[in-house]
PDB file of C-alpha atoms in Angstrom:
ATOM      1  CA  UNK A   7     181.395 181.316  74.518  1.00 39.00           C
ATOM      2  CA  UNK A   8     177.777 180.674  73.369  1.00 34.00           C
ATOM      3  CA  UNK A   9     175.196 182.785  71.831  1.00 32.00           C
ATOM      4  CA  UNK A  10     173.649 184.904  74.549  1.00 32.00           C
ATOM      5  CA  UNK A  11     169.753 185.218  74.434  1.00 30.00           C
ATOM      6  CA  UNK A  12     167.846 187.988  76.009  1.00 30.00           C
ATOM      7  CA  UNK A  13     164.665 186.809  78.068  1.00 32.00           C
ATOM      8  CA  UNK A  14     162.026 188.659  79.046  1.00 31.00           C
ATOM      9  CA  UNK A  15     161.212 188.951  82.477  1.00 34.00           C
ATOM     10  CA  UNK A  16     157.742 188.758  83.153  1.00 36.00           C
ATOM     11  CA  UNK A  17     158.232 189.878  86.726  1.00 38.00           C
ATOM     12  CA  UNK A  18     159.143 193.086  86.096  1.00 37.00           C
ATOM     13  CA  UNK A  19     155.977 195.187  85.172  1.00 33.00           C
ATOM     14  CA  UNK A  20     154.547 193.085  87.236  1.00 37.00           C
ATOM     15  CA  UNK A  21     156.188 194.752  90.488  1.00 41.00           C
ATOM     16  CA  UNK A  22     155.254 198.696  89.018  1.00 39.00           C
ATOM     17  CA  UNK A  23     151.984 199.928  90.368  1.00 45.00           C
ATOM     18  CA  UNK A  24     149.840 202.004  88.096  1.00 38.00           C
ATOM     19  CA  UNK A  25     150.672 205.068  88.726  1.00 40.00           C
ATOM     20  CA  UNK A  26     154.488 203.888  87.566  1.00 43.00           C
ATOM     21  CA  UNK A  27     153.262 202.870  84.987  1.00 34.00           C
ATOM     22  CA  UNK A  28     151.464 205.555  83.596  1.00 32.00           C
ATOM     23  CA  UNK A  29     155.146 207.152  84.493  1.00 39.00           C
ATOM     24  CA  UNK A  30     156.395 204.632  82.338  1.00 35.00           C
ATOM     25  CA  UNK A  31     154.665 204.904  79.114  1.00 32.00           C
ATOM     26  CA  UNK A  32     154.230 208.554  79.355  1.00 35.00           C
ATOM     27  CA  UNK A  33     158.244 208.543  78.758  1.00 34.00           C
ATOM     28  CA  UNK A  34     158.192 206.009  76.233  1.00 30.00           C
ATOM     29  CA  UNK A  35     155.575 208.110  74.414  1.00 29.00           C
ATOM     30  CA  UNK A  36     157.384 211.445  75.048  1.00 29.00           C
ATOM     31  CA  UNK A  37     160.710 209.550  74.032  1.00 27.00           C
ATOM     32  CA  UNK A  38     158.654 208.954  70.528  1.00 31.00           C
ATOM     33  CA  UNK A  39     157.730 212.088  69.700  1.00 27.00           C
ATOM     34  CA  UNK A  40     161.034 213.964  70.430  1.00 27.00           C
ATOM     35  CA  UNK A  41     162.631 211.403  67.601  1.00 28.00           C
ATOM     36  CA  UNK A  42     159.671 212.315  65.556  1.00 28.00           C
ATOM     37  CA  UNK A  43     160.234 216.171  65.963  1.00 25.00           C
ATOM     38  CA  UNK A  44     163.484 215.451  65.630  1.00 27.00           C
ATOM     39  CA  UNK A  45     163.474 214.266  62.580  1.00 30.00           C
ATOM     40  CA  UNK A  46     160.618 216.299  61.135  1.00 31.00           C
ATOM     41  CA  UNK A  47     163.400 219.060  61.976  1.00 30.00           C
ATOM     42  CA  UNK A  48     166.008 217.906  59.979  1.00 33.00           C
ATOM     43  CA  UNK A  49     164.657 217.765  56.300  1.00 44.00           C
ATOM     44  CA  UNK A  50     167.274 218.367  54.191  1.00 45.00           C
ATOM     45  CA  UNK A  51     171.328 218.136  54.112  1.00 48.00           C
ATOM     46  CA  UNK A  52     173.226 220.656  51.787  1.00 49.00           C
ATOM     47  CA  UNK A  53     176.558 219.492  51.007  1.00 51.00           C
ATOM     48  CA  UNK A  54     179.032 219.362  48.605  1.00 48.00           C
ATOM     49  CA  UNK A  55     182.482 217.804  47.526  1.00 52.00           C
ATOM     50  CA  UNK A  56     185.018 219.448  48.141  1.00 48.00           C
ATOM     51  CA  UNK A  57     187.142 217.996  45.373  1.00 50.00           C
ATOM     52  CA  UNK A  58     186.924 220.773  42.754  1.00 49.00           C
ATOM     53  CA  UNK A  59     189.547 222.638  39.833  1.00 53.00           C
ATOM     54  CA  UNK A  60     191.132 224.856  41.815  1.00 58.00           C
ATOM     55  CA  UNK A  61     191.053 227.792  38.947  1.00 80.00           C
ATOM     56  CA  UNK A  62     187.528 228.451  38.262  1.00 90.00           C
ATOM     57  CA  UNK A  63     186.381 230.140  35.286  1.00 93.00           C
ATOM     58  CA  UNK A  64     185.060 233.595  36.457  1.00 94.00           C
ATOM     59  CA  UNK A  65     181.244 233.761  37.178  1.00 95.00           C
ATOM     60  CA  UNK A  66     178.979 234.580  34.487  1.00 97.00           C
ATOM     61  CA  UNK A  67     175.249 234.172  33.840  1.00 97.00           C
ATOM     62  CA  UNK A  68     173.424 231.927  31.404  1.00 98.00           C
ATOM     63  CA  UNK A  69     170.522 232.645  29.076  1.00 97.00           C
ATOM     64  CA  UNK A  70     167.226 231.796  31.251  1.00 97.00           C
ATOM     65  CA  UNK A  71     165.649 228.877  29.896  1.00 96.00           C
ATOM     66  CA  UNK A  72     162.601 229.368  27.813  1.00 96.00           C
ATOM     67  CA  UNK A  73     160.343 228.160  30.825  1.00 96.00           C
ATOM     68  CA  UNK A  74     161.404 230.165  33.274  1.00 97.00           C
ATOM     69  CA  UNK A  75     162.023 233.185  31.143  1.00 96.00           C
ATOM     70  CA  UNK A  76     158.023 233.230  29.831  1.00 96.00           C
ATOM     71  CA  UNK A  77     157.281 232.769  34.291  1.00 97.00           C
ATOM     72  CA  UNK A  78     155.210 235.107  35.386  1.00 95.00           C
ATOM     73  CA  UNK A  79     154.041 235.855  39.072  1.00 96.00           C
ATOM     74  CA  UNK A  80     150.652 238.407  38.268  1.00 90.00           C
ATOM     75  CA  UNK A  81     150.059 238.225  41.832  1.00 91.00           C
ATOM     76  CA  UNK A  82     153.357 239.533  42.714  1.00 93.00           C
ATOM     77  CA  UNK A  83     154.176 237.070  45.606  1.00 97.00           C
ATOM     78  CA  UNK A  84     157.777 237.556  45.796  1.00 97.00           C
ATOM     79  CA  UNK A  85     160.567 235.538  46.886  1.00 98.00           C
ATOM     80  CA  UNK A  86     162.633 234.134  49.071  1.00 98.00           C
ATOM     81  CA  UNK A  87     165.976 234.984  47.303  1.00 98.00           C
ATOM     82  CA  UNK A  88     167.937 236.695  50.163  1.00 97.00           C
ATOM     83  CA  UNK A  89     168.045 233.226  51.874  1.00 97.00           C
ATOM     84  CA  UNK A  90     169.564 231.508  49.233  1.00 96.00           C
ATOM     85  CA  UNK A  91     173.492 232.057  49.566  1.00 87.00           C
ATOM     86  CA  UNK A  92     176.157 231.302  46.176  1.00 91.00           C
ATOM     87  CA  UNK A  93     178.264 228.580  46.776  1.00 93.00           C
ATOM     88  CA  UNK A  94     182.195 228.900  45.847  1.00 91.00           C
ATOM     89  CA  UNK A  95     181.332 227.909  42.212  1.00 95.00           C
ATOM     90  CA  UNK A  96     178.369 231.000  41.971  1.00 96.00           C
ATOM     91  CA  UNK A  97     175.254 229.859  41.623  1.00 97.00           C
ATOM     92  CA  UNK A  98     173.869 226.434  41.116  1.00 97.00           C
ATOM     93  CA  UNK A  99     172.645 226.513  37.867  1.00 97.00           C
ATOM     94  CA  UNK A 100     172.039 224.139  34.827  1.00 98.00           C
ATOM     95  CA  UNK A 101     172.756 225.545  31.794  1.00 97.00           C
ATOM     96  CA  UNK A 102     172.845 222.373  29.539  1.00 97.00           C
ATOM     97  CA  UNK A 103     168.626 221.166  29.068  1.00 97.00           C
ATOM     98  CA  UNK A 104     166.774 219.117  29.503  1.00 98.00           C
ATOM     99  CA  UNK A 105     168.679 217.801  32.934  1.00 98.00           C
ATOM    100  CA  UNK A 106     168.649 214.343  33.407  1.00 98.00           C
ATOM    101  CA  UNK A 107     166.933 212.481  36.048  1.00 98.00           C
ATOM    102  CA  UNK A 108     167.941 209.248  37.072  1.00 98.00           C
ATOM    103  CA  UNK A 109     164.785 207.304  39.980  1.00 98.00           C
ATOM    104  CA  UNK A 110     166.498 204.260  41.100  1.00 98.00           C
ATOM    105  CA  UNK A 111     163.853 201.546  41.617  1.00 98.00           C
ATOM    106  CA  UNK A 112     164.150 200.468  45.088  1.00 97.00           C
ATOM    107  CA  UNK A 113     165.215 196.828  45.344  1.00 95.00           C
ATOM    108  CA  UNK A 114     165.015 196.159  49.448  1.00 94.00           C
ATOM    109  CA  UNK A 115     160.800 196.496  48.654  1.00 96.00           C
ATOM    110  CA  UNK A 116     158.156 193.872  47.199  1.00 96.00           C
ATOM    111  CA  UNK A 117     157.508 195.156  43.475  1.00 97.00           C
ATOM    112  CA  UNK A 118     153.998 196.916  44.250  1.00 97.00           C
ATOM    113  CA  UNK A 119     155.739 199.114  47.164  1.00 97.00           C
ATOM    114  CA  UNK A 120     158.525 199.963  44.911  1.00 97.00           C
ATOM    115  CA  UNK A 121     156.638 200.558  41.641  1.00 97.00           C
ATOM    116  CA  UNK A 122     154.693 203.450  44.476  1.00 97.00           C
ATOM    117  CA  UNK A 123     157.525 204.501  45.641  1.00 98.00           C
ATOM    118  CA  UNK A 124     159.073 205.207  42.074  1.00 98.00           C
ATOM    119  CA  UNK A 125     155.769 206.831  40.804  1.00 98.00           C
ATOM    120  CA  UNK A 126     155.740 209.497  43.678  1.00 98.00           C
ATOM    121  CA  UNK A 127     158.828 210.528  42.999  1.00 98.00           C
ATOM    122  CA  UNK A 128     158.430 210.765  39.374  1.00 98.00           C
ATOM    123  CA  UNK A 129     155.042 213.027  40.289  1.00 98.00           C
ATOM    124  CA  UNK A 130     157.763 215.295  41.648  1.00 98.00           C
ATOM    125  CA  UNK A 131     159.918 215.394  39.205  1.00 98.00           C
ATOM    126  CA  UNK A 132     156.421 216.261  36.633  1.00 98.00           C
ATOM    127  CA  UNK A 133     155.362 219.229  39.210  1.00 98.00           C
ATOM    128  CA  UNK A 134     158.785 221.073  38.707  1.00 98.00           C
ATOM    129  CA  UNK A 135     159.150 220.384  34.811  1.00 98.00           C
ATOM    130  CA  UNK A 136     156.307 223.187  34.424  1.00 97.00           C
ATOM    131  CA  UNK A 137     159.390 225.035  35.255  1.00 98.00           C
ATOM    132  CA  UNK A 138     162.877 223.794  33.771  1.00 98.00           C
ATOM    133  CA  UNK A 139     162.931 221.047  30.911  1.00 98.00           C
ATOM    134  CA  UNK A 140     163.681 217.573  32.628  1.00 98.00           C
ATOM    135  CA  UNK A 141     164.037 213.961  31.650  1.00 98.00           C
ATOM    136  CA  UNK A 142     163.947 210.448  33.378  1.00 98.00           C
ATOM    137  CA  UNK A 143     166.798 208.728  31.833  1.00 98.00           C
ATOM    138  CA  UNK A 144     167.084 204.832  32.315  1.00 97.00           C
ATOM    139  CA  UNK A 145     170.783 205.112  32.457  1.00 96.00           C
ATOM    140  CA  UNK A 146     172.680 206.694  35.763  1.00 97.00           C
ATOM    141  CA  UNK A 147     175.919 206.969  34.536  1.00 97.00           C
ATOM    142  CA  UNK A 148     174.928 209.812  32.314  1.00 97.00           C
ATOM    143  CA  UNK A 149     172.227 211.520  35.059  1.00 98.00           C
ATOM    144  CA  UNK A 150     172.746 214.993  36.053  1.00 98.00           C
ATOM    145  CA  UNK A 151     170.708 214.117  39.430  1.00 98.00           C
ATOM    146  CA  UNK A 152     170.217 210.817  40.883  1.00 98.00           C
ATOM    147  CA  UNK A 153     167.621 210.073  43.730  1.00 98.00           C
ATOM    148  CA  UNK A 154     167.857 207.078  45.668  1.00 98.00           C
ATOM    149  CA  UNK A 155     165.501 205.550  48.755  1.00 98.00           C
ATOM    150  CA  UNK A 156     168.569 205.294  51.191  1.00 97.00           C
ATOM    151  CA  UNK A 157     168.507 206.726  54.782  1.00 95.00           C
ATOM    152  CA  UNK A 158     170.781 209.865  54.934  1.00 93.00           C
ATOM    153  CA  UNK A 159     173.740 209.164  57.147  1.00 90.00           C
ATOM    154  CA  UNK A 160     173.304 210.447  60.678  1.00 83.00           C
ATOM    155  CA  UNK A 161     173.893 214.273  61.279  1.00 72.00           C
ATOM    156  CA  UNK A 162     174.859 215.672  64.543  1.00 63.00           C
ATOM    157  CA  UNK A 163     173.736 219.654  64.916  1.00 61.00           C
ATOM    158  CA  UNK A 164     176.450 222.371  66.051  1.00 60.00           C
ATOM    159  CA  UNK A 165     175.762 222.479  70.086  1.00 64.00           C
ATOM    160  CA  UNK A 166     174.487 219.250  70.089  1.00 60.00           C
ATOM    161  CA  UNK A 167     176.440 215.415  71.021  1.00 62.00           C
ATOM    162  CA  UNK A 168     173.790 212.881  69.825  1.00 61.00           C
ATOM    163  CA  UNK A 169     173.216 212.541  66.418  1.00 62.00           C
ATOM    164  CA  UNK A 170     170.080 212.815  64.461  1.00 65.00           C
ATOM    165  CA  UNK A 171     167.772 211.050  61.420  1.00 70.00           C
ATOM    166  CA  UNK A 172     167.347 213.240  58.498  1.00 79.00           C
ATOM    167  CA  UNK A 173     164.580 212.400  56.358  1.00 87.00           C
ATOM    168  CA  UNK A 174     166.490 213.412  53.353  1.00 94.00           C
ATOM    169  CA  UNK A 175     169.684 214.636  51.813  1.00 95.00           C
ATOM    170  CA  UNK A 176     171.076 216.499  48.685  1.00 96.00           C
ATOM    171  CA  UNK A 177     174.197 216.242  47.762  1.00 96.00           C
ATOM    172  CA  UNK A 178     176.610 217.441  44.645  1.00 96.00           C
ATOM    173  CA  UNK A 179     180.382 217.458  43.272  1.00 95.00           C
ATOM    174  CA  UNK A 180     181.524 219.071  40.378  1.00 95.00           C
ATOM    175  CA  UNK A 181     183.763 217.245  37.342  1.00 95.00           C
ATOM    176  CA  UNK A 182     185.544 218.617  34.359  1.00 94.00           C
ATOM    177  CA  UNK A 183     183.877 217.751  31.050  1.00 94.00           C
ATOM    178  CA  UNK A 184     185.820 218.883  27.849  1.00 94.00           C
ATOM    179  CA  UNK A 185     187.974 221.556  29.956  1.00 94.00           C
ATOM    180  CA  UNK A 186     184.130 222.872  31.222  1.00 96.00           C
ATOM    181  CA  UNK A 187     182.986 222.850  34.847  1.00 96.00           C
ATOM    182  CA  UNK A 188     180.006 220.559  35.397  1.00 97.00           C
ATOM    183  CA  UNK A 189     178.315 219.658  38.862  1.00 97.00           C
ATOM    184  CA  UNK A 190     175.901 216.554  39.696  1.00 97.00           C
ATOM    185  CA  UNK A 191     173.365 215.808  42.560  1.00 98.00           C
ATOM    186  CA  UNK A 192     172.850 212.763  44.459  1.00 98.00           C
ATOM    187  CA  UNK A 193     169.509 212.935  46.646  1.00 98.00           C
ATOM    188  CA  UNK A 194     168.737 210.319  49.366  1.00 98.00           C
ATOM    189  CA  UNK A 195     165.165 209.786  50.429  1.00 97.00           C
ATOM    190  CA  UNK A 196     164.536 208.340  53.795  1.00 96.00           C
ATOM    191  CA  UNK A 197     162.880 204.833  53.690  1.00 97.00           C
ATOM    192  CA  UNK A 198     160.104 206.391  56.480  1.00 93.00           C
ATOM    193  CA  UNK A 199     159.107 208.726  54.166  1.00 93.00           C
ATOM    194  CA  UNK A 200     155.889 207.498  51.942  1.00 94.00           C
ATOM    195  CA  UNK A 201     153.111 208.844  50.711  1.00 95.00           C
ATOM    196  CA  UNK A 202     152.196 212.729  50.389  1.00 96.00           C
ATOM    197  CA  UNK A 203     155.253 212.972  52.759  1.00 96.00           C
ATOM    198  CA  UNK A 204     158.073 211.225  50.097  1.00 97.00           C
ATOM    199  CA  UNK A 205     156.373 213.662  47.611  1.00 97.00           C
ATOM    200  CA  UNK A 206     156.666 216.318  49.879  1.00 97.00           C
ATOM    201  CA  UNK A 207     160.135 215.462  50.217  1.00 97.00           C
ATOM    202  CA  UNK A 208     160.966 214.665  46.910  1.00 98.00           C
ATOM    203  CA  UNK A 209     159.521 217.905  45.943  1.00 98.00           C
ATOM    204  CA  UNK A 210     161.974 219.985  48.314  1.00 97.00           C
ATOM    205  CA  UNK A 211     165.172 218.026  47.119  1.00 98.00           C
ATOM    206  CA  UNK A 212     164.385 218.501  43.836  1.00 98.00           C
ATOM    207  CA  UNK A 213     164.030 222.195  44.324  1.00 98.00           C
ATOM    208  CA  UNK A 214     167.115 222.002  45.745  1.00 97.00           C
ATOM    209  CA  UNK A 215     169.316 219.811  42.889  1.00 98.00           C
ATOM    210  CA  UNK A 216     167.796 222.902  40.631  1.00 98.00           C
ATOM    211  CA  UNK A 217     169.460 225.372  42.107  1.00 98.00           C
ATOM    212  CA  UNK A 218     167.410 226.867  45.475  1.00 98.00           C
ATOM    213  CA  UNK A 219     170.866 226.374  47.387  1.00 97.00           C
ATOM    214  CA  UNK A 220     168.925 227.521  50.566  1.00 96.00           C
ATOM    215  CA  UNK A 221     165.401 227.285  52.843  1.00 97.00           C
ATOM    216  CA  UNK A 222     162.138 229.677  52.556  1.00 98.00           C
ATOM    217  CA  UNK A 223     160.686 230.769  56.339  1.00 97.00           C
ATOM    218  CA  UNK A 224     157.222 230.585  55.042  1.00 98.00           C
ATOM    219  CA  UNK A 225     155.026 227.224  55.405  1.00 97.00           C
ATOM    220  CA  UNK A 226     153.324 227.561  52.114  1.00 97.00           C
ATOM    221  CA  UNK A 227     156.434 226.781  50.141  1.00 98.00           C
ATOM    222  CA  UNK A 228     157.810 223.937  49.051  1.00 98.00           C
ATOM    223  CA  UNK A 229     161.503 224.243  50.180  1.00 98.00           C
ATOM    224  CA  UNK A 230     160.025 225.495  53.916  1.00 97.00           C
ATOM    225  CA  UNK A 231     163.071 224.289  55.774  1.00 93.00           C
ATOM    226  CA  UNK A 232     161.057 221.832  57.832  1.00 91.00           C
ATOM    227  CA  UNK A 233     158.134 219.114  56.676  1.00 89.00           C
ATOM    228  CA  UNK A 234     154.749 219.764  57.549  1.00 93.00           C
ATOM    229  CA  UNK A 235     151.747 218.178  58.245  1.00 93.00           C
ATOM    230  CA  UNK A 236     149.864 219.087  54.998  1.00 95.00           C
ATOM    231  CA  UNK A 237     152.388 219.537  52.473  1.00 96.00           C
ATOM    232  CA  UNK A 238     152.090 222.457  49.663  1.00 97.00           C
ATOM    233  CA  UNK A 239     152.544 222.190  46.178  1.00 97.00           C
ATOM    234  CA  UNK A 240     155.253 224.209  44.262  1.00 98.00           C
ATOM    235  CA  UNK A 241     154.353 227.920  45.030  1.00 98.00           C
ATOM    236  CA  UNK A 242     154.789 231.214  43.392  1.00 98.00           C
ATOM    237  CA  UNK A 243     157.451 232.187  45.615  1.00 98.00           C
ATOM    238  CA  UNK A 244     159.188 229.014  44.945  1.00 98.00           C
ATOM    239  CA  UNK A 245     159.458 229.730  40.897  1.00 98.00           C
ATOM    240  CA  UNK A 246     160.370 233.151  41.811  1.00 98.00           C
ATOM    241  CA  UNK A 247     163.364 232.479  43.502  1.00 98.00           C
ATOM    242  CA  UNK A 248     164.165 229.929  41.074  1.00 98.00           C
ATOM    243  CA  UNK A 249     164.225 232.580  38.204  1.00 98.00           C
ATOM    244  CA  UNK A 250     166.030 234.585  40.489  1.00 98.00           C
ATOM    245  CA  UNK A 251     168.491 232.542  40.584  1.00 98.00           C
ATOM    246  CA  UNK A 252     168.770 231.736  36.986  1.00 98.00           C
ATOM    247  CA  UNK A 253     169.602 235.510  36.820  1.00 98.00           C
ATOM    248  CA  UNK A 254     172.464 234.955  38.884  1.00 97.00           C
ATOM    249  CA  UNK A 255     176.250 234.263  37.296  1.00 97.00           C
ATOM    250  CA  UNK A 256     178.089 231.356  38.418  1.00 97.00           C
ATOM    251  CA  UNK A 257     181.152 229.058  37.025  1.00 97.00           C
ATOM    252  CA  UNK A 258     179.184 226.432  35.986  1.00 97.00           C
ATOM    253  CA  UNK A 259     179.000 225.403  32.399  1.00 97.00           C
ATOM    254  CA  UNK A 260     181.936 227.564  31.415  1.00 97.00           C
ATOM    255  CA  UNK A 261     185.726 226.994  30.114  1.00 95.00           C
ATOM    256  CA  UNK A 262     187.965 226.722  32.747  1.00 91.00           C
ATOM    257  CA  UNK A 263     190.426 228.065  30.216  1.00 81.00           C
ATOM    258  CA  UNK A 264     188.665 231.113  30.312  1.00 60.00           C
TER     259      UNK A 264
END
């Protein structure tokens, strides 16, 4: 048994006439694009673990943080809060402040690409503190959300047999603290993503890890529920629906002996 080499065989394109070959790379070029679209589809995974307490506390609301509680839209943009659905736990809300961030630096990179990488996530993470007190921690045993650069394991879609790239996913699981319910996020950026694009995508899974459990149908907001080719900064109708939610009871950050 030796080690079996693939050749190339310079024969072969040889023998296709041009209009084949036109054929040929219009395919290859079609081929390209469809994983592009594909993937451009997919922006975001929302999942959970399922390992939970299996007596909640009953859902109640928290005191709106200072940040969003002074928000206010004068131009009256509205929302996008009928898309975002409660989980089994309520809501998705932080009620403990600031939440911790935790940006792994990217090791599999040369220094420069990961010191960029880092910063445009942390850009991010400064657009949506106008919003809810955060804080980059240095330590990720104690982060509340965690965002790697790792691909996002492959997702197939209901209907569909051949799985797909995501270009990011957000993740969290819940954990009893002192006999209170807690949750954590774990976001995954997609190595392809740089530039306004990681931003862009750092932006929506952040929005996410916050609590906007859910997708807007309009372009012009950040969590849109597909990336596009000029990416938006954090709307109005984006803080809207976050304050909406804030609003909202939930189970987390309660007694589950209550």
């Amino acid at each position: 048994m030796g080690r079996r080499t693939q050749h190339r065989k310079p024969n072969a394109l040889r023998s296709l006439n041009l209009p084949s070959l036109l054929a040929l790379l219009g395919l290859i070029i079609t081929t390209g694009l469809l994983a592009i679209l594909t993937n451009a589809q997919s922006f975001a995974n929302l999942s959970y673990s399922p390992h939970h307490p299996t007596s909640l506390p009953p859902p109640k609301s928290h005191p709106l943080p200072p940040t969003l509680a002074n928000w206010q839209d004068s131009t009256n943009n509205g929302d996008y809060f009928s898309q975002i659905a409660p989980t089994q736990i309520g809501y998705l809300i932080w009620s403990q402040f600031p939440i911790k961030i935790y940006v792994e630096t990217p090791k599999t990179i040369d220094a420069k690409q990961a010191q960029a990488w880092v910063n445009e996530v942390l850009q991010a993470v400064r657009d949506w503190s106008a919003y809810l007190p955060l804080q980059v921690i240095e330590k990720p045993e104690v982060a509340d959300i965690t965002i790697v650069r790792k691909a996002p394991p492959l997702q197939t879609s209901p209907g569909s047999k051949f799985p797909r790239a995501r270009s990011a996913q957000t993740t969290y699981d819940l954990y009893n603290k002192n006999n209170f319910l807690y949750h954590r996020f774990t976001i995954l950026l997609s190595p392809s993503q740089t530039g306004k694009y990681l931003l862009a995508a750092a932006r929506h899974e952040l929005g996410h890890a916050l609590g906007i459990w859910g997708h807007s149908p309009l372009q012009s907001d950040v969590l849109y529920f597909s990336q596009v080719r000029n990416p938006p900064p954090i709307s109005p109708r984006d803080v809207n629906t976050l304050k909406r939610v804030y609003e909202q009871p939930t189970s987390l950050g309660w007694s589950l002996n209550s």
